[in-house]
Each structure stands twice: as structure tokens, then as C-alpha cells.
Amino acid sequence: FGELGAEAKVIARTSVYLPCFFIHIWKPEEWPLFEKRVWMLHRWDEGKANAFTGIPTNIERYMEYTAWFDKLVEKKKIDRWTAQVGLWELGRRLEKEVKTNPAGLNKS
């Protein structure tokens, strides 16, 4: 992120979301939107045991998500905007399912 990332961290000391949002607004074609639903979906897709607990609090988590996002876009041959919108919607549905059936979710 360079100088912009350092400035964003100073502006938003308590959360990774605002710096990531600034970076996304600055270059949306390079940096995907990052929020709790897409993070939840990423963790679920990776088969992480703690997929549904906690939210990312550091920039390293955003970099992890961004690498996963880039691989997904390349593998599926879809444009980045479609991927962002689709992941947000899938994450929203997953979040709703977790609230109604937290123990019964299996990746299939």
C-alpha cells in the first residue's frame, strides 16, 4: 500500500475497514472491497474452523483476502466488479444462514 496505506492507518487506528475502503475507492480496479461478509465467505471457502467468528483487524488479513480474491477472479475468468458484487451477496446469504443454523453449515 505504500504511503497511502500508512496515511490510512493513521486516519483509522481502530479498524482495517476504513483504510481498506480508502484504498478501494482510490483504485477499485486493483483493490477489492473488504467487509465482514466477504471475509466470512473467504474463511468458509478456505475451510477455516473459525470462519464465522471475529472480524479481521489488520492489513495482513486484507492482503490474505486480496490474494484469494485475485485467484478466484483468474480461475473463474470473471471481471473484478462482478466478483465483488457476487461475493458480497453470497457472504450476505452465508451470514443469514449462520444466524439461523450456526452448527449445520457444510461446504458443498
JSON list of C-alpha atoms in Angstrom, two decimals:
[
{"chain": "A", "resi": 1, "resn": "PHE", "atom": "CA", "xyz": [0.00, 0.00, 0.00]},
{"chain": "A", "resi": 2, "resn": "GLY", "atom": "CA", "xyz": [2.96, 2.26, 0.44]},
{"chain": "A", "resi": 3, "resn": "GLU", "atom": "CA", "xyz": [2.48, 5.83, 1.56]},
{"chain": "A", "resi": 4, "resn": "LEU", "atom": "CA", "xyz": [-1.30, 5.76, 1.10]},
{"chain": "A", "resi": 5, "resn": "GLY", "atom": "CA", "xyz": [-1.60, 2.73, 3.36]},
{"chain": "A", "resi": 6, "resn": "ALA", "atom": "CA", "xyz": [0.48, 4.40, 6.06]},
{"chain": "A", "resi": 7, "resn": "GLU", "atom": "CA", "xyz": [-1.70, 7.51, 5.91]},
{"chain": "A", "resi": 8, "resn": "ALA", "atom": "CA", "xyz": [-4.88, 5.44, 6.00]},
{"chain": "A", "resi": 9, "resn": "LYS", "atom": "CA", "xyz": [-3.67, 3.60, 9.11]},
{"chain": "A", "resi": 10, "resn": "VAL", "atom": "CA", "xyz": [-3.15, 6.90, 10.91]},
{"chain": "A", "resi": 11, "resn": "ILE", "atom": "CA", "xyz": [-6.62, 8.11, 9.97]},
{"chain": "A", "resi": 12, "resn": "ALA", "atom": "CA", "xyz": [-8.35, 4.92, 11.11]},
{"chain": "A", "resi": 13, "resn": "ARG", "atom": "CA", "xyz": [-6.42, 3.45, 14.01]},
{"chain": "A", "resi": 14, "resn": "THR", "atom": "CA", "xyz": [-9.09, 1.09, 15.33]},
{"chain": "A", "resi": 15, "resn": "SER", "atom": "CA", "xyz": [-10.17, -0.82, 12.23]},
{"chain": "A", "resi": 16, "resn": "VAL", "atom": "CA", "xyz": [-8.78, -2.16, 8.99]},
{"chain": "A", "resi": 17, "resn": "TYR", "atom": "CA", "xyz": [-12.02, -1.43, 7.17]},
{"chain": "A", "resi": 18, "resn": "LEU", "atom": "CA", "xyz": [-11.66, 2.31, 6.70]},
{"chain": "A", "resi": 19, "resn": "PRO", "atom": "CA", "xyz": [-8.10, 2.14, 5.33]},
{"chain": "A", "resi": 20, "resn": "CYS", "atom": "CA", "xyz": [-9.17, -0.67, 3.00]},
{"chain": "A", "resi": 21, "resn": "PHE", "atom": "CA", "xyz": [-12.17, 1.36, 1.92]},
{"chain": "A", "resi": 22, "resn": "PHE", "atom": "CA", "xyz": [-9.93, 4.33, 1.11]},
{"chain": "A", "resi": 23, "resn": "ILE", "atom": "CA", "xyz": [-7.65, 2.12, -0.94]},
{"chain": "A", "resi": 24, "resn": "HIS", "atom": "CA", "xyz": [-10.62, 0.53, -2.71]},
{"chain": "A", "resi": 25, "resn": "ILE", "atom": "CA", "xyz": [-12.01, 3.98, -3.60]},
{"chain": "A", "resi": 26, "resn": "TRP", "atom": "CA", "xyz": [-8.58, 5.10, -4.77]},
{"chain": "A", "resi": 27, "resn": "LYS", "atom": "CA", "xyz": [-8.07, 2.11, -7.10]},
{"chain": "A", "resi": 28, "resn": "PRO", "atom": "CA", "xyz": [-11.18, -0.11, -7.21]},
{"chain": "A", "resi": 29, "resn": "GLU", "atom": "CA", "xyz": [-9.85, -2.00, -10.22]},
{"chain": "A", "resi": 30, "resn": "GLU", "atom": "CA", "xyz": [-6.88, -3.21, -8.14]},
{"chain": "A", "resi": 31, "resn": "TRP", "atom": "CA", "xyz": [-8.17, -3.42, -4.56]},
{"chain": "A", "resi": 32, "resn": "PRO", "atom": "CA", "xyz": [-11.45, -5.26, -3.84]},
{"chain": "A", "resi": 33, "resn": "LEU", "atom": "CA", "xyz": [-13.99, -4.08, -1.33]},
{"chain": "A", "resi": 34, "resn": "PHE", "atom": "CA", "xyz": [-13.44, -5.65, 2.08]},
{"chain": "A", "resi": 35, "resn": "GLU", "atom": "CA", "xyz": [-16.06, -6.10, 4.75]},
{"chain": "A", "resi": 36, "resn": "LYS", "atom": "CA", "xyz": [-17.25, -8.74, 7.19]},
{"chain": "A", "resi": 37, "resn": "ARG", "atom": "CA", "xyz": [-19.47, -10.70, 4.78]},
{"chain": "A", "resi": 38, "resn": "VAL", "atom": "CA", "xyz": [-16.81, -11.23, 2.13]},
{"chain": "A", "resi": 39, "resn": "TRP", "atom": "CA", "xyz": [-14.30, -12.10, 4.86]},
{"chain": "A", "resi": 40, "resn": "MET", "atom": "CA", "xyz": [-16.72, -14.69, 6.26]},
{"chain": "A", "resi": 41, "resn": "LEU", "atom": "CA", "xyz": [-17.19, -16.20, 2.82]},
{"chain": "A", "resi": 42, "resn": "HIS", "atom": "CA", "xyz": [-13.44, -16.30, 2.22]},
{"chain": "A", "resi": 43, "resn": "ARG", "atom": "CA", "xyz": [-12.83, -18.08, 5.54]},
{"chain": "A", "resi": 44, "resn": "TRP", "atom": "CA", "xyz": [-15.64, -20.55, 4.83]},
{"chain": "A", "resi": 45, "resn": "ASP", "atom": "CA", "xyz": [-14.26, -21.29, 1.36]},
{"chain": "A", "resi": 46, "resn": "GLU", "atom": "CA", "xyz": [-10.80, -21.90, 2.82]},
{"chain": "A", "resi": 47, "resn": "GLY", "atom": "CA", "xyz": [-12.30, -24.39, 5.30]},
{"chain": "A", "resi": 48, "resn": "LYS", "atom": "CA", "xyz": [-11.16, -22.41, 8.34]},
{"chain": "A", "resi": 49, "resn": "ALA", "atom": "CA", "xyz": [-12.58, -23.67, 11.63]},
{"chain": "A", "resi": 50, "resn": "ASN", "atom": "CA", "xyz": [-13.18, -20.15, 12.90]},
{"chain": "A", "resi": 51, "resn": "ALA", "atom": "CA", "xyz": [-14.84, -18.95, 9.71]},
{"chain": "A", "resi": 52, "resn": "PHE", "atom": "CA", "xyz": [-17.76, -17.39, 11.49]},
{"chain": "A", "resi": 53, "resn": "THR", "atom": "CA", "xyz": [-16.11, -15.76, 14.46]},
{"chain": "A", "resi": 54, "resn": "GLY", "atom": "CA", "xyz": [-14.43, -12.45, 14.62]},
{"chain": "A", "resi": 55, "resn": "ILE", "atom": "CA", "xyz": [-13.65, -9.85, 12.04]},
{"chain": "A", "resi": 56, "resn": "PRO", "atom": "CA", "xyz": [-10.28, -9.03, 10.55]},
{"chain": "A", "resi": 57, "resn": "THR", "atom": "CA", "xyz": [-8.43, -6.30, 12.39]},
{"chain": "A", "resi": 58, "resn": "ASN", "atom": "CA", "xyz": [-5.21, -5.90, 10.47]},
{"chain": "A", "resi": 59, "resn": "ILE", "atom": "CA", "xyz": [-3.98, -5.16, 6.98]},
{"chain": "A", "resi": 60, "resn": "GLU", "atom": "CA", "xyz": [-2.41, -8.62, 6.65]},
{"chain": "A", "resi": 61, "resn": "ARG", "atom": "CA", "xyz": [-5.91, -10.10, 6.64]},
{"chain": "A", "resi": 62, "resn": "TYR", "atom": "CA", "xyz": [-6.86, -7.79, 3.78]},
{"chain": "A", "resi": 63, "resn": "MET", "atom": "CA", "xyz": [-3.81, -8.93, 1.87]},
{"chain": "A", "resi": 64, "resn": "GLU", "atom": "CA", "xyz": [-4.82, -12.56, 2.52]},
{"chain": "A", "resi": 65, "resn": "TYR", "atom": "CA", "xyz": [-8.33, -11.82, 1.25]},
{"chain": "A", "resi": 66, "resn": "THR", "atom": "CA", "xyz": [-6.99, -9.92, -1.79]},
{"chain": "A", "resi": 67, "resn": "ALA", "atom": "CA", "xyz": [-4.78, -12.86, -2.81]},
{"chain": "A", "resi": 68, "resn": "TRP", "atom": "CA", "xyz": [-7.76, -15.23, -2.53]},
{"chain": "A", "resi": 69, "resn": "PHE", "atom": "CA", "xyz": [-9.93, -12.79, -4.49]},
{"chain": "A", "resi": 70, "resn": "ASP", "atom": "CA", "xyz": [-7.34, -12.46, -7.27]},
{"chain": "A", "resi": 71, "resn": "LYS", "atom": "CA", "xyz": [-7.06, -16.25, -7.60]},
{"chain": "A", "resi": 72, "resn": "LEU", "atom": "CA", "xyz": [-10.85, -16.57, -7.76]},
{"chain": "A", "resi": 73, "resn": "VAL", "atom": "CA", "xyz": [-11.16, -13.92, -10.49]},
{"chain": "A", "resi": 74, "resn": "GLU", "atom": "CA", "xyz": [-8.43, -15.59, -12.52]},
{"chain": "A", "resi": 75, "resn": "LYS", "atom": "CA", "xyz": [-9.80, -19.11, -12.06]},
{"chain": "A", "resi": 76, "resn": "LYS", "atom": "CA", "xyz": [-13.40, -18.19, -12.90]},
{"chain": "A", "resi": 77, "resn": "LYS", "atom": "CA", "xyz": [-12.46, -15.75, -15.67]},
{"chain": "A", "resi": 78, "resn": "ILE", "atom": "CA", "xyz": [-14.86, -13.08, -14.41]},
{"chain": "A", "resi": 79, "resn": "ASP", "atom": "CA", "xyz": [-14.41, -9.35, -14.12]},
{"chain": "A", "resi": 80, "resn": "ARG", "atom": "CA", "xyz": [-13.48, -7.94, -10.74]},
{"chain": "A", "resi": 81, "resn": "TRP", "atom": "CA", "xyz": [-16.66, -5.90, -10.27]},
{"chain": "A", "resi": 82, "resn": "THR", "atom": "CA", "xyz": [-18.92, -8.91, -10.89]},
{"chain": "A", "resi": 83, "resn": "ALA", "atom": "CA", "xyz": [-16.81, -10.92, -8.45]},
{"chain": "A", "resi": 84, "resn": "GLN", "atom": "CA", "xyz": [-17.07, -8.24, -5.76]},
{"chain": "A", "resi": 85, "resn": "VAL", "atom": "CA", "xyz": [-20.85, -7.93, -6.08]},
{"chain": "A", "resi": 86, "resn": "GLY", "atom": "CA", "xyz": [-21.31, -11.69, -6.20]},
{"chain": "A", "resi": 87, "resn": "LEU", "atom": "CA", "xyz": [-19.10, -12.33, -3.18]},
{"chain": "A", "resi": 88, "resn": "TRP", "atom": "CA", "xyz": [-20.89, -9.67, -1.16]},
{"chain": "A", "resi": 89, "resn": "GLU", "atom": "CA", "xyz": [-24.27, -11.27, -1.94]},
{"chain": "A", "resi": 90, "resn": "LEU", "atom": "CA", "xyz": [-23.04, -14.79, -1.20]},
{"chain": "A", "resi": 91, "resn": "GLY", "atom": "CA", "xyz": [-21.49, -13.53, 2.03]},
{"chain": "A", "resi": 92, "resn": "ARG", "atom": "CA", "xyz": [-24.79, -11.87, 2.98]},
{"chain": "A", "resi": 93, "resn": "ARG", "atom": "CA", "xyz": [-26.62, -15.17, 2.44]},
{"chain": "A", "resi": 94, "resn": "LEU", "atom": "CA", "xyz": [-23.98, -17.08, 4.39]},
{"chain": "A", "resi": 95, "resn": "GLU", "atom": "CA", "xyz": [-24.24, -14.61, 7.26]},
{"chain": "A", "resi": 96, "resn": "LYS", "atom": "CA", "xyz": [-28.02, -15.09, 7.34]},
{"chain": "A", "resi": 97, "resn": "GLU", "atom": "CA", "xyz": [-27.64, -18.87, 7.31]},
{"chain": "A", "resi": 98, "resn": "VAL", "atom": "CA", "xyz": [-25.09, -18.77, 10.12]},
{"chain": "A", "resi": 99, "resn": "LYS", "atom": "CA", "xyz": [-27.53, -16.78, 12.25]},
{"chain": "A", "resi": 100, "resn": "THR", "atom": "CA", "xyz": [-30.31, -19.33, 11.72]},
{"chain": "A", "resi": 101, "resn": "ASN", "atom": "CA", "xyz": [-28.25, -22.54, 11.72]},
{"chain": "A", "resi": 102, "resn": "PRO", "atom": "CA", "xyz": [-24.73, -21.95, 13.08]},
{"chain": "A", "resi": 103, "resn": "ALA", "atom": "CA", "xyz": [-23.78, -25.59, 13.55]},
{"chain": "A", "resi": 104, "resn": "GLY", "atom": "CA", "xyz": [-25.18, -27.04, 10.34]},
{"chain": "A", "resi": 105, "resn": "LEU", "atom": "CA", "xyz": [-23.15, -25.41, 7.61]},
{"chain": "A", "resi": 106, "resn": "ASN", "atom": "CA", "xyz": [-21.03, -27.64, 5.46]},
{"chain": "A", "resi": 107, "resn": "LYS", "atom": "CA", "xyz": [-19.11, -26.62, 2.40]},
{"chain": "A", "resi": 108, "resn": "SER", "atom": "CA", "xyz": [-20.53, -28.48, -0.56]}
]
